[in-house]
Amino acid sequence: AQLGGFAAAAGVRLAGALAAAAGAGPSPAGDEPGDARAVADALVDAEAFATLRRAADDAAVRVRDELARAEERASEVAAELRAVEQETADVKAELASLADRRSNLPRTHLEVRDRLCAGVGLAPADVPFVGELLAVRPEHADWEGVAERVLRGFALSLLVPAAHYEAVAAWVDREHLGLRLVYHRVPERVAAVRTAPREDGVPLLADLLDVRRLDDAPALTAWVEAELERRADHACAPDLDAFRRLPRAVTRAGQVKHSPDHHEKNDTRAVDDRRGFVLGWSTQAKIDALLEQAAEVTARRDALARRRDEAAAARSALQSRSAALGRLDVYRDWDELDRGAESARIAELAEEKRRLEQASDELGRIADLLADNARRQAELEAERDRVVATLGADRHALDEARTARERARAVLDGAGETLDEETSAALAAEFDRELGAVGGADGPTRAADLDAVENAVRSRLTAEAEQAQRERADLGTRIAGQMASFRSAYPVETAELDADVRSADGYREIHDRLVRDDLPRFEADFKAYLNTNAIRDIAGFAAELAKQADVIRDRIDTINDSLRAIDYNPGRYIRLEMSRTPNLEVREFQQDLRACTDGDGILAEDDRALAEGDGSVGDGALAYSEDRFLRVKALVERFRGREGMTDLDEAWRRRVTDVRNWFVLSASERSRADDSEHEHYSDSGGKSGGQKEKLAYTVLAASLAYQFKLDWGAVRSTAFRFVVIDEAFGRGSDESTRFALELFRRLGLQLLIVTPLQKIHVIEPYISAVGFVDNPTGRSSRLRTLSIAAYREGRPAGDAAPSAADPVPEPAGR
């Protein structure tokens, strides 16, 4: 029966068993008990057993092969699942990184830059990647993929200003980066851009790009623009005919022509696959692409998880079948299972014994004696077991009594500190009361009774001790609350104390000092000091801020006088207008100042007089009050920096005490005829480039007039009015450039203009001398100065200005 069970579990069948099962009718699938019975019934002789062994051996070979294949399939699925899970983790990490930044650069490059900045003490903005400064203009979005292919390596390059080059080079050489990093040393001054030749009607890839302006590092922007003229000088071919004709070109499909002979098309990724894009300062498109990838990866992961479970189930079934086949090896010979032969042998021996006993009376008597001895032996063994059990219980009781005696002796001899008489008497009374309750008049008679007395006394004393501890904890909490209130009211005096009962000695010392010094007696003197000093200082501070606000108003009025003399458009001029800031922090600060000085405006009249020291303030103007003291105290504490908020309070102090933040400026374009407003400018948003430049030049001219204290209408002046304009008008229109130069001419300014060659024809009518700078050998620069007349004579006939191919890249005019 056991062998039949093993065979059924292993799926091994015998021909006789199958026939018997068929004759008995159908059985449920997986009915192992029925299969086991059928196999057991079929094992009738050595031949059937040999047939079963052969079937088991064949099945073991098949199961071993199938199990190997199942293991291989499970390993393959597990490897694929690990790869997909890693891809999922990478996508999630990239999405989390993109949520906190505006750059499309890979997270690994940004992490290396963060390590670099932490190592050399720089901010990430000090060493930008090129990709953070470049973006394909929206109207040329169909060229974005090929721009990524051409400029990807350049976009992943780090820009290092010359001032930081030594520190960055040392750090990079010292550290293991874990990736390929390219960085460029950018000089402080960059040579003028040499414009690449352009074919009519076919823009270059560089023309499709926007370069981000860095006000704090203009050299980086200029260097990137110069590099784009060299690296992105591929023509954007509209068709294949143009692509074949042009020496360097790209197509929208992503094919790149580096030279007439060198062509490349890298389709490792699709040309429109935004997941790998690195240009631009908007991450939304890349986030959308990564979200699509995340959904697709999740679906693949779920499918692989199902395949993994299926493979695991198949492998488990095969392992169970292999184990069952192994158990069949328990019986390797038919003799171990031949029940008929064994039964016949036992019957023969029993019959032989019966015949021997009947043939001899002595053997019968001996058999009876053996039976009596066996019975007596069983009785004696039972008596022995009873005695041994009783002896063990007595010994256990004796051991417990001895242990209790030793424990009691240890308590008596080594109880620690000696108890005083009162405590000893109280404990004795407690024990006497419990002893009487347990044993009556004669007292306890067993050791267990003494244990009960001890436990009862201990429980009662423990309950009383816990109650005392709770009361002590409640009292400590109330004391700590009082200490916290005292520390909040007097933080300076309690700076080294905690709101904890363990600091009670410090608080007692403060109390003793107060009693000893009799501080309440000096309350009147403190009030007098508050009246004459603290409030006066706040009033003076507020008056000084009000004066600075008045200075700003006066300056704006002066600038408006200058702006009125400038025609912004025919018959119209610009006027600057001031309004109160909507910033809540500044407004609340002004309200706090008013509350401290009891004023109605930004500064009360009484406080202004007090600050100016004319002595005209009455006694009631700055009378002491507890409310005023608390307001002054709160303001001073925030100026000083509250605990845990020092950095926030420092930023707040700089913001609210800078009077320039009290106002918001806007520009109003007004008619000279009736002073009506034509247009209002709160910022330059929505304006064309020319309008922005014109507004900026107009305000700049008025500011210069105010700075140099110029007199409008003066024909000649001996005043020194020298102004240097570097990289002037490089990207402005010719019209706005002429507008600015005409303004500067009317102001009578002495200008030094440093400009690229492309604007020289516009600037030429406004300058009297020209200086040409070049560096033909790359080792030293040369300066040639000549008058405008000499410059015009030396220029080739018919040329309006030097071309970009001339050897003098950057002239300066004055």
PDB file of N, CA, C and O in Angstrom, residues 536 604-622:
ATOM      1  N   ARG A 536      12.221 105.555  21.967  1.00  0.00           N
ATOM      2  CA  ARG A 536      12.870 106.616  21.173  1.00  0.00           C
ATOM      3  C   ARG A 536      13.703 106.006  20.053  1.00  0.00           C
ATOM      4  O   ARG A 536      13.726 106.502  18.926  1.00  0.00           O
ATOM      5  N   ALA A 604       4.526 108.236  12.846  1.00  0.00           N
ATOM      6  CA  ALA A 604       3.695 109.254  13.469  1.00  0.00           C
ATOM      7  C   ALA A 604       4.462 110.562  13.579  1.00  0.00           C
ATOM      8  O   ALA A 604       5.697 110.588  13.668  1.00  0.00           O
ATOM      9  N   GLU A 605       3.741 111.696  13.616  1.00  0.00           N
ATOM     10  CA  GLU A 605       4.383 112.998  13.707  1.00  0.00           C
ATOM     11  C   GLU A 605       5.149 113.125  15.016  1.00  0.00           C
ATOM     12  O   GLU A 605       6.247 113.660  15.056  1.00  0.00           O
ATOM     13  N   ASP A 606       4.561 112.644  16.130  1.00  0.00           N
ATOM     14  CA  ASP A 606       5.264 112.732  17.405  1.00  0.00           C
ATOM     15  C   ASP A 606       6.554 111.923  17.361  1.00  0.00           C
ATOM     16  O   ASP A 606       7.591 112.359  17.873  1.00  0.00           O
ATOM     17  N   ASP A 607       6.499 110.725  16.740  1.00  0.00           N
ATOM     18  CA  ASP A 607       7.696 109.904  16.655  1.00  0.00           C
ATOM     19  C   ASP A 607       8.736 110.548  15.754  1.00  0.00           C
ATOM     20  O   ASP A 607       9.939 110.482  16.014  1.00  0.00           O
ATOM     21  N   ARG A 608       8.294 111.203  14.673  1.00  0.00           N
ATOM     22  CA  ARG A 608       9.239 111.878  13.784  1.00  0.00           C
ATOM     23  C   ARG A 608       9.940 113.004  14.542  1.00  0.00           C
ATOM     24  O   ARG A 608      11.152 113.194  14.441  1.00  0.00           O
ATOM     25  N   ALA A 609       9.157 113.752  15.340  1.00  0.00           N
ATOM     26  CA  ALA A 609       9.761 114.838  16.115  1.00  0.00           C
ATOM     27  C   ALA A 609      10.725 114.283  17.156  1.00  0.00           C
ATOM     28  O   ALA A 609      11.801 114.839  17.395  1.00  0.00           O
ATOM     29  N   LEU A 610      10.332 113.194  17.783  1.00  0.00           N
ATOM     30  CA  LEU A 610      11.212 112.589  18.782  1.00  0.00           C
ATOM     31  C   LEU A 610      12.516 112.126  18.136  1.00  0.00           C
ATOM     32  O   LEU A 610      13.594 112.334  18.675  1.00  0.00           O
ATOM     33  N   ALA A 611      12.403 111.502  16.943  1.00  0.00           N
ATOM     34  CA  ALA A 611      13.608 111.028  16.274  1.00  0.00           C
ATOM     35  C   ALA A 611      14.516 112.163  15.882  1.00  0.00           C
ATOM     36  O   ALA A 611      15.742 112.053  15.903  1.00  0.00           O
ATOM     37  N   GLU A 612      13.912 113.304  15.503  1.00  0.00           N
ATOM     38  CA  GLU A 612      14.726 114.443  15.095  1.00  0.00           C
ATOM     39  C   GLU A 612      15.234 115.233  16.288  1.00  0.00           C
ATOM     40  O   GLU A 612      16.035 116.157  16.154  1.00  0.00           O
ATOM     41  N   GLY A 613      14.729 114.927  17.508  1.00  0.00           N
ATOM     42  CA  GLY A 613      15.274 115.518  18.721  1.00  0.00           C
ATOM     43  C   GLY A 613      14.934 116.962  18.938  1.00  0.00           C
ATOM     44  O   GLY A 613      15.739 117.721  19.497  1.00  0.00           O
ATOM     45  N   ASP A 614      13.738 117.398  18.498  1.00  0.00           N
ATOM     46  CA  ASP A 614      13.416 118.804  18.707  1.00  0.00           C
ATOM     47  C   ASP A 614      12.741 119.048  20.048  1.00  0.00           C
ATOM     48  O   ASP A 614      12.390 120.173  20.392  1.00  0.00           O
ATOM     49  N   GLY A 615      12.489 117.957  20.816  1.00  0.00           N
ATOM     50  CA  GLY A 615      11.955 118.121  22.156  1.00  0.00           C
ATOM     51  C   GLY A 615      10.522 118.536  22.218  1.00  0.00           C
ATOM     52  O   GLY A 615      10.028 118.944  23.271  1.00  0.00           O
ATOM     53  N   SER A 616       9.804 118.428  21.131  1.00  0.00           N
ATOM     54  CA  SER A 616       8.428 118.904  21.107  1.00  0.00           C
ATOM     55  C   SER A 616       7.414 117.828  21.445  1.00  0.00           C
ATOM     56  O   SER A 616       6.231 118.047  21.352  1.00  0.00           O
ATOM     57  N   VAL A 617       7.868 116.652  21.826  1.00  0.00           N
ATOM     58  CA  VAL A 617       6.947 115.554  22.097  1.00  0.00           C
ATOM     59  C   VAL A 617       6.444 115.667  23.525  1.00  0.00           C
ATOM     60  O   VAL A 617       7.223 115.834  24.471  1.00  0.00           O
ATOM     61  N   GLY A 618       5.151 115.518  23.694  1.00  0.00           N
ATOM     62  CA  GLY A 618       4.581 115.583  25.031  1.00  0.00           C
ATOM     63  C   GLY A 618       4.831 114.314  25.808  1.00  0.00           C
ATOM     64  O   GLY A 618       5.224 113.282  25.259  1.00  0.00           O
ATOM     65  N   ASP A 619       4.592 114.379  27.131  1.00  0.00           N
ATOM     66  CA  ASP A 619       4.854 113.223  27.987  1.00  0.00           C
ATOM     67  C   ASP A 619       3.960 112.048  27.632  1.00  0.00           C
ATOM     68  O   ASP A 619       4.336 110.900  27.821  1.00  0.00           O
ATOM     69  N   GLY A 620       2.782 112.334  27.119  1.00  0.00           N
ATOM     70  CA  GLY A 620       1.858 111.231  26.831  1.00  0.00           C
ATOM     71  C   GLY A 620       2.086 110.578  25.491  1.00  0.00           C
ATOM     72  O   GLY A 620       1.505 109.549  25.206  1.00  0.00           O
ATOM     73  N   ALA A 621       2.934 111.191  24.627  1.00  0.00           N
ATOM     74  CA  ALA A 621       3.097 110.645  23.281  1.00  0.00           C
ATOM     75  C   ALA A 621       3.714 109.260  23.306  1.00  0.00           C
ATOM     76  O   ALA A 621       3.345 108.395  22.545  1.00  0.00           O
ATOM     77  N   LEU A 622       4.724 109.052  24.200  1.00  0.00           N
ATOM     78  CA  LEU A 622       5.399 107.759  24.258  1.00  0.00           C
ATOM     79  C   LEU A 622       5.248 107.157  25.645  1.00  0.00           C
ATOM     80  O   LEU A 622       6.183 106.615  26.222  1.00  0.00           O
TER      81      LEU A 622
END
